[in-house]
Amino acid sequence: MTKPLVITFVGDDRPGIVESISKIIVQHDGEWIESRLANLSGKFAGVLRANIPEDNCDDFTDALKSSAKDLNINIEQVDKAQSSEGHIQCYKLELVGQDQPGIIHKISSVLVNNGATVEDLESEVTEASMSGEKLFKANITLCLAEGYSADKLSEVLEDLANELIVDIELG
C-alpha cells in the first residue's frame, strides 16, 4: 500500500536539486506523481506529490531531510489524491494590464466571493514593449463551487477589469 505525500521545498537555486529529490524517491520505491517547480529570484521552490510505500515513509522522510539540509522541506501525508471535488466547472482566466499594488488581492477577493477556488496561478511583471511601463500578466486556473454561476462571475470580473483598467478573459 502506498501513501500519497505532498512535499514542499525552497532553497538557494543550484544544479541537482530535482535529481537529488527524485533519487531519494526512487531509492524508497516511490513514484513522483505531479509537481510545480520554479526558480524565483535565485530561490528554487517546488511542491510535488509522490506515492511512497507505507513501510518506507519514515525512512523516506528521514533520508530526504538529511540529504537536503540546504532546503527548507515540509512533508505532508494526505489521505488520498484529491481533485476539485464539489466543483462543477473549471475555467482559465487571463489578466493583462498595467501593474498596480494589490492586483492579486483584488482578483482573489472577487474569485472567493463568487465561489471560485484557485487551482493554479502564474503571474509575472514585465516591461511593455512600446511604453516601457510595467505590465502585469496572470494566468489562473479556477474552479467554481456548486451553486455558483460562471455568467455572474464573468459580470463581476468585467466590472473589476473596468475598475483596474486591465483586460480579463474567462474561458
PDB file of C-alpha atoms in Angstrom, residues 19-170:
ATOM      1  CA  GLU A  19      17.838  14.950  -9.334  1.00  0.00           C
ATOM      2  CA  SER A  20      18.597  14.502  -5.630  1.00  0.00           C
ATOM      3  CA  ILE A  21      14.939  14.570  -4.574  1.00  0.00           C
ATOM      4  CA  SER A  22      13.893  12.192  -7.358  1.00  0.00           C
ATOM      5  CA  LYS A  23      16.761   9.837  -6.478  1.00  0.00           C
ATOM      6  CA  ILE A  24      15.563   9.560  -2.873  1.00  0.00           C
ATOM      7  CA  ILE A  25      12.019   8.871  -4.084  1.00  0.00           C
ATOM      8  CA  VAL A  26      13.297   6.056  -6.336  1.00  0.00           C
ATOM      9  CA  GLN A  27      15.564   4.649  -3.589  1.00  0.00           C
ATOM     10  CA  HIS A  28      12.475   4.244  -1.400  1.00  0.00           C
ATOM     11  CA  ASP A  29      10.452   2.558  -4.177  1.00  0.00           C
ATOM     12  CA  GLY A  30       8.354   5.671  -4.581  1.00  0.00           C
ATOM     13  CA  GLU A  31       6.772   7.342  -7.551  1.00  0.00           C
ATOM     14  CA  TRP A  32       6.898  11.063  -8.491  1.00  0.00           C
ATOM     15  CA  ILE A  33       3.285  11.820  -9.475  1.00  0.00           C
ATOM     16  CA  GLU A  34       2.967  15.547 -10.152  1.00  0.00           C
ATOM     17  CA  SER A  35       4.793  18.769  -9.380  1.00  0.00           C
ATOM     18  CA  ARG A  36       5.121  22.506  -9.818  1.00  0.00           C
ATOM     19  CA  LEU A  37       8.695  23.813  -9.637  1.00  0.00           C
ATOM     20  CA  ALA A  38      10.071  27.293 -10.276  1.00  0.00           C
ATOM     21  CA  ASN A  39      13.154  29.456  -9.900  1.00  0.00           C
ATOM     22  CA  LEU A  40      12.131  32.804  -8.433  1.00  0.00           C
ATOM     23  CA  SER A  41      14.814  35.410  -7.776  1.00  0.00           C
ATOM     24  CA  GLY A  42      17.514  32.798  -7.288  1.00  0.00           C
ATOM     25  CA  LYS A  43      15.389  30.634  -4.992  1.00  0.00           C
ATOM     26  CA  PHE A  44      14.237  27.254  -6.277  1.00  0.00           C
ATOM     27  CA  ALA A  45      10.819  26.333  -4.926  1.00  0.00           C
ATOM     28  CA  GLY A  46       8.574  23.405  -5.507  1.00  0.00           C
ATOM     29  CA  VAL A  47       5.572  21.434  -4.492  1.00  0.00           C
ATOM     30  CA  LEU A  48       5.230  17.821  -5.531  1.00  0.00           C
ATOM     31  CA  ARG A  49       3.126  14.785  -4.853  1.00  0.00           C
ATOM     32  CA  ALA A  50       4.802  11.409  -4.530  1.00  0.00           C
ATOM     33  CA  ASN A  51       3.464   7.979  -3.661  1.00  0.00           C
ATOM     34  CA  ILE A  52       5.732   6.169  -1.209  1.00  0.00           C
ATOM     35  CA  PRO A  53       5.163   2.620   0.085  1.00  0.00           C
ATOM     36  CA  GLU A  54       3.675   2.827   3.555  1.00  0.00           C
ATOM     37  CA  ASP A  55       6.530   0.801   5.087  1.00  0.00           C
ATOM     38  CA  ASN A  56       9.108   3.242   3.642  1.00  0.00           C
ATOM     39  CA  CYS A  57       7.512   6.567   4.622  1.00  0.00           C
ATOM     40  CA  ASP A  58       9.520   7.179   7.797  1.00  0.00           C
ATOM     41  CA  ASP A  59      12.837   6.219   6.183  1.00  0.00           C
ATOM     42  CA  PHE A  60      11.985   8.328   3.134  1.00  0.00           C
ATOM     43  CA  THR A  61      11.233  11.377   5.289  1.00  0.00           C
ATOM     44  CA  ASP A  62      14.484  10.986   7.229  1.00  0.00           C
ATOM     45  CA  ALA A  63      16.537  10.468   4.058  1.00  0.00           C
ATOM     46  CA  LEU A  64      15.037  13.457   2.275  1.00  0.00           C
ATOM     47  CA  LYS A  65      15.509  15.831   5.186  1.00  0.00           C
ATOM     48  CA  SER A  66      19.072  14.689   5.918  1.00  0.00           C
ATOM     49  CA  SER A  67      20.257  14.808   2.305  1.00  0.00           C
ATOM     50  CA  ALA A  68      18.806  18.219   1.513  1.00  0.00           C
ATOM     51  CA  LYS A  69      19.880  20.257   4.533  1.00  0.00           C
ATOM     52  CA  ASP A  70      20.188  23.388   2.397  1.00  0.00           C
ATOM     53  CA  LEU A  71      16.459  23.242   1.559  1.00  0.00           C
ATOM     54  CA  ASN A  72      13.508  24.097   3.755  1.00  0.00           C
ATOM     55  CA  ILE A  73      11.379  20.979   3.339  1.00  0.00           C
ATOM     56  CA  ASN A  74       7.883  20.173   4.547  1.00  0.00           C
ATOM     57  CA  ILE A  75       6.271  16.765   4.037  1.00  0.00           C
ATOM     58  CA  GLU A  76       2.532  16.282   4.490  1.00  0.00           C
ATOM     59  CA  GLN A  77       0.774  12.945   4.313  1.00  0.00           C
ATOM     60  CA  VAL A  78      -2.605  13.158   2.584  1.00  0.00           C
ATOM     61  CA  ASP A  79      -5.453  10.683   2.892  1.00  0.00           C
ATOM     62  CA  LYS A  80      -5.930  10.369  -0.854  1.00  0.00           C
ATOM     63  CA  ALA A  81      -5.198  12.229  -4.046  1.00  0.00           C
ATOM     64  CA  GLN A  82      -7.938  14.828  -4.070  1.00  0.00           C
ATOM     65  CA  SER A  83      -9.260  16.633  -7.075  1.00  0.00           C
ATOM     66  CA  SER A  84     -11.590  19.580  -7.260  1.00  0.00           C
ATOM     67  CA  GLU A  85     -14.467  17.730  -5.622  1.00  0.00           C
ATOM     68  CA  GLY A  86     -17.609  19.806  -5.215  1.00  0.00           C
ATOM     69  CA  HIS A  87     -16.764  21.975  -8.207  1.00  0.00           C
ATOM     70  CA  ILE A  88     -18.959  21.995 -11.256  1.00  0.00           C
ATOM     71  CA  GLN A  89     -16.623  23.568 -13.773  1.00  0.00           C
ATOM     72  CA  CYS A  90     -13.054  24.802 -14.109  1.00  0.00           C
ATOM     73  CA  TYR A  91     -12.009  27.803 -16.206  1.00  0.00           C
ATOM     74  CA  LYS A  92      -8.904  29.629 -17.402  1.00  0.00           C
ATOM     75  CA  LEU A  93      -8.625  33.305 -16.558  1.00  0.00           C
ATOM     76  CA  GLU A  94      -6.104  35.566 -18.282  1.00  0.00           C
ATOM     77  CA  LEU A  95      -5.383  39.049 -16.997  1.00  0.00           C
ATOM     78  CA  VAL A  96      -3.132  41.652 -18.625  1.00  0.00           C
ATOM     79  CA  GLY A  97      -2.766  45.281 -17.602  1.00  0.00           C
ATOM     80  CA  GLN A  98      -0.635  47.943 -16.030  1.00  0.00           C
ATOM     81  CA  ASP A  99       0.927  46.712 -12.793  1.00  0.00           C
ATOM     82  CA  GLN A 100      -0.540  48.191  -9.627  1.00  0.00           C
ATOM     83  CA  PRO A 101      -0.413  47.438  -5.906  1.00  0.00           C
ATOM     84  CA  GLY A 102      -2.956  44.912  -4.672  1.00  0.00           C
ATOM     85  CA  ILE A 103      -3.947  43.478  -8.042  1.00  0.00           C
ATOM     86  CA  ILE A 104      -3.742  39.835  -6.913  1.00  0.00           C
ATOM     87  CA  HIS A 105      -5.639  40.649  -3.716  1.00  0.00           C
ATOM     88  CA  LYS A 106      -8.441  42.314  -5.679  1.00  0.00           C
ATOM     89  CA  ILE A 107      -8.817  39.462  -8.155  1.00  0.00           C
ATOM     90  CA  SER A 108      -8.600  36.762  -5.469  1.00  0.00           C
ATOM     91  CA  SER A 109     -11.249  38.570  -3.385  1.00  0.00           C
ATOM     92  CA  VAL A 110     -13.623  38.621  -6.357  1.00  0.00           C
ATOM     93  CA  LEU A 111     -12.956  34.940  -7.009  1.00  0.00           C
ATOM     94  CA  VAL A 112     -13.517  33.714  -3.447  1.00  0.00           C
ATOM     95  CA  ASN A 113     -16.620  35.896  -3.008  1.00  0.00           C
ATOM     96  CA  ASN A 114     -18.111  34.291  -6.120  1.00  0.00           C
ATOM     97  CA  GLY A 115     -17.475  30.652  -5.225  1.00  0.00           C
ATOM     98  CA  ALA A 116     -14.224  30.136  -7.116  1.00  0.00           C
ATOM     99  CA  THR A 117     -11.069  28.478  -5.858  1.00  0.00           C
ATOM    100  CA  VAL A 118      -7.649  28.927  -7.407  1.00  0.00           C
ATOM    101  CA  GLU A 119      -6.223  25.657  -8.723  1.00  0.00           C
ATOM    102  CA  ASP A 120      -3.173  27.192 -10.393  1.00  0.00           C
ATOM    103  CA  LEU A 121      -1.811  30.729 -10.653  1.00  0.00           C
ATOM    104  CA  GLU A 122       1.145  32.014 -12.637  1.00  0.00           C
ATOM    105  CA  SER A 123       1.989  35.701 -12.732  1.00  0.00           C
ATOM    106  CA  GLU A 124       4.766  37.988 -13.842  1.00  0.00           C
ATOM    107  CA  VAL A 125       5.597  41.654 -14.234  1.00  0.00           C
ATOM    108  CA  THR A 126       7.296  42.625 -17.490  1.00  0.00           C
ATOM    109  CA  GLU A 127       8.033  45.833 -19.339  1.00  0.00           C
ATOM    110  CA  ALA A 128       5.537  46.800 -22.020  1.00  0.00           C
ATOM    111  CA  SER A 129       7.282  46.729 -25.391  1.00  0.00           C
ATOM    112  CA  MET A 130       6.316  50.215 -26.580  1.00  0.00           C
ATOM    113  CA  SER A 131       5.890  52.282 -23.413  1.00  0.00           C
ATOM    114  CA  GLY A 132       8.321  50.591 -21.033  1.00  0.00           C
ATOM    115  CA  GLU A 133       5.659  50.671 -18.297  1.00  0.00           C
ATOM    116  CA  LYS A 134       5.341  47.676 -16.002  1.00  0.00           C
ATOM    117  CA  LEU A 135       2.837  45.192 -17.362  1.00  0.00           C
ATOM    118  CA  PHE A 136       1.196  42.632 -15.060  1.00  0.00           C
ATOM    119  CA  LYS A 137       0.165  39.268 -16.514  1.00  0.00           C
ATOM    120  CA  ALA A 138      -1.631  36.458 -14.716  1.00  0.00           C
ATOM    121  CA  ASN A 139      -2.915  33.079 -15.850  1.00  0.00           C
ATOM    122  CA  ILE A 140      -5.245  31.462 -13.357  1.00  0.00           C
ATOM    123  CA  THR A 141      -6.998  28.124 -13.422  1.00  0.00           C
ATOM    124  CA  LEU A 142     -10.054  28.415 -11.202  1.00  0.00           C
ATOM    125  CA  CYS A 143     -12.916  26.118 -10.316  1.00  0.00           C
ATOM    126  CA  LEU A 144     -16.434  27.154  -9.365  1.00  0.00           C
ATOM    127  CA  ALA A 145     -18.242  25.535  -6.470  1.00  0.00           C
ATOM    128  CA  GLU A 146     -21.691  24.082  -6.960  1.00  0.00           C
ATOM    129  CA  GLY A 147     -24.413  26.698  -6.859  1.00  0.00           C
ATOM    130  CA  TYR A 148     -22.291  29.486  -8.348  1.00  0.00           C
ATOM    131  CA  SER A 149     -22.724  30.884 -11.843  1.00  0.00           C
ATOM    132  CA  ALA A 150     -19.990  31.375 -14.434  1.00  0.00           C
ATOM    133  CA  ASP A 151     -22.130  34.115 -16.002  1.00  0.00           C
ATOM    134  CA  LYS A 152     -22.294  36.005 -12.694  1.00  0.00           C
ATOM    135  CA  LEU A 153     -18.538  35.567 -12.219  1.00  0.00           C
ATOM    136  CA  SER A 154     -17.953  36.932 -15.739  1.00  0.00           C
ATOM    137  CA  GLU A 155     -20.051  40.016 -14.935  1.00  0.00           C
ATOM    138  CA  VAL A 156     -18.166  40.691 -11.712  1.00  0.00           C
ATOM    139  CA  LEU A 157     -14.810  40.163 -13.457  1.00  0.00           C
ATOM    140  CA  GLU A 158     -15.853  42.612 -16.185  1.00  0.00           C
ATOM    141  CA  ASP A 159     -16.601  45.229 -13.513  1.00  0.00           C
ATOM    142  CA  LEU A 160     -13.211  44.552 -11.921  1.00  0.00           C
ATOM    143  CA  ALA A 161     -11.466  44.841 -15.302  1.00  0.00           C
ATOM    144  CA  ASN A 162     -13.055  48.264 -15.792  1.00  0.00           C
ATOM    145  CA  GLU A 163     -12.073  49.352 -12.280  1.00  0.00           C
ATOM    146  CA  LEU A 164      -8.453  48.230 -12.682  1.00  0.00           C
ATOM    147  CA  ILE A 165      -8.224  49.171 -16.373  1.00  0.00           C
ATOM    148  CA  VAL A 166      -6.999  45.694 -17.337  1.00  0.00           C
ATOM    149  CA  ASP A 167      -8.080  43.031 -19.812  1.00  0.00           C
ATOM    150  CA  ILE A 168      -9.605  39.935 -18.249  1.00  0.00           C
ATOM    151  CA  GLU A 169     -10.705  36.916 -20.261  1.00  0.00           C
ATOM    152  CA  LEU A 170     -12.515  33.968 -18.734  1.00  0.00           C
TER     153      LEU A 170
END
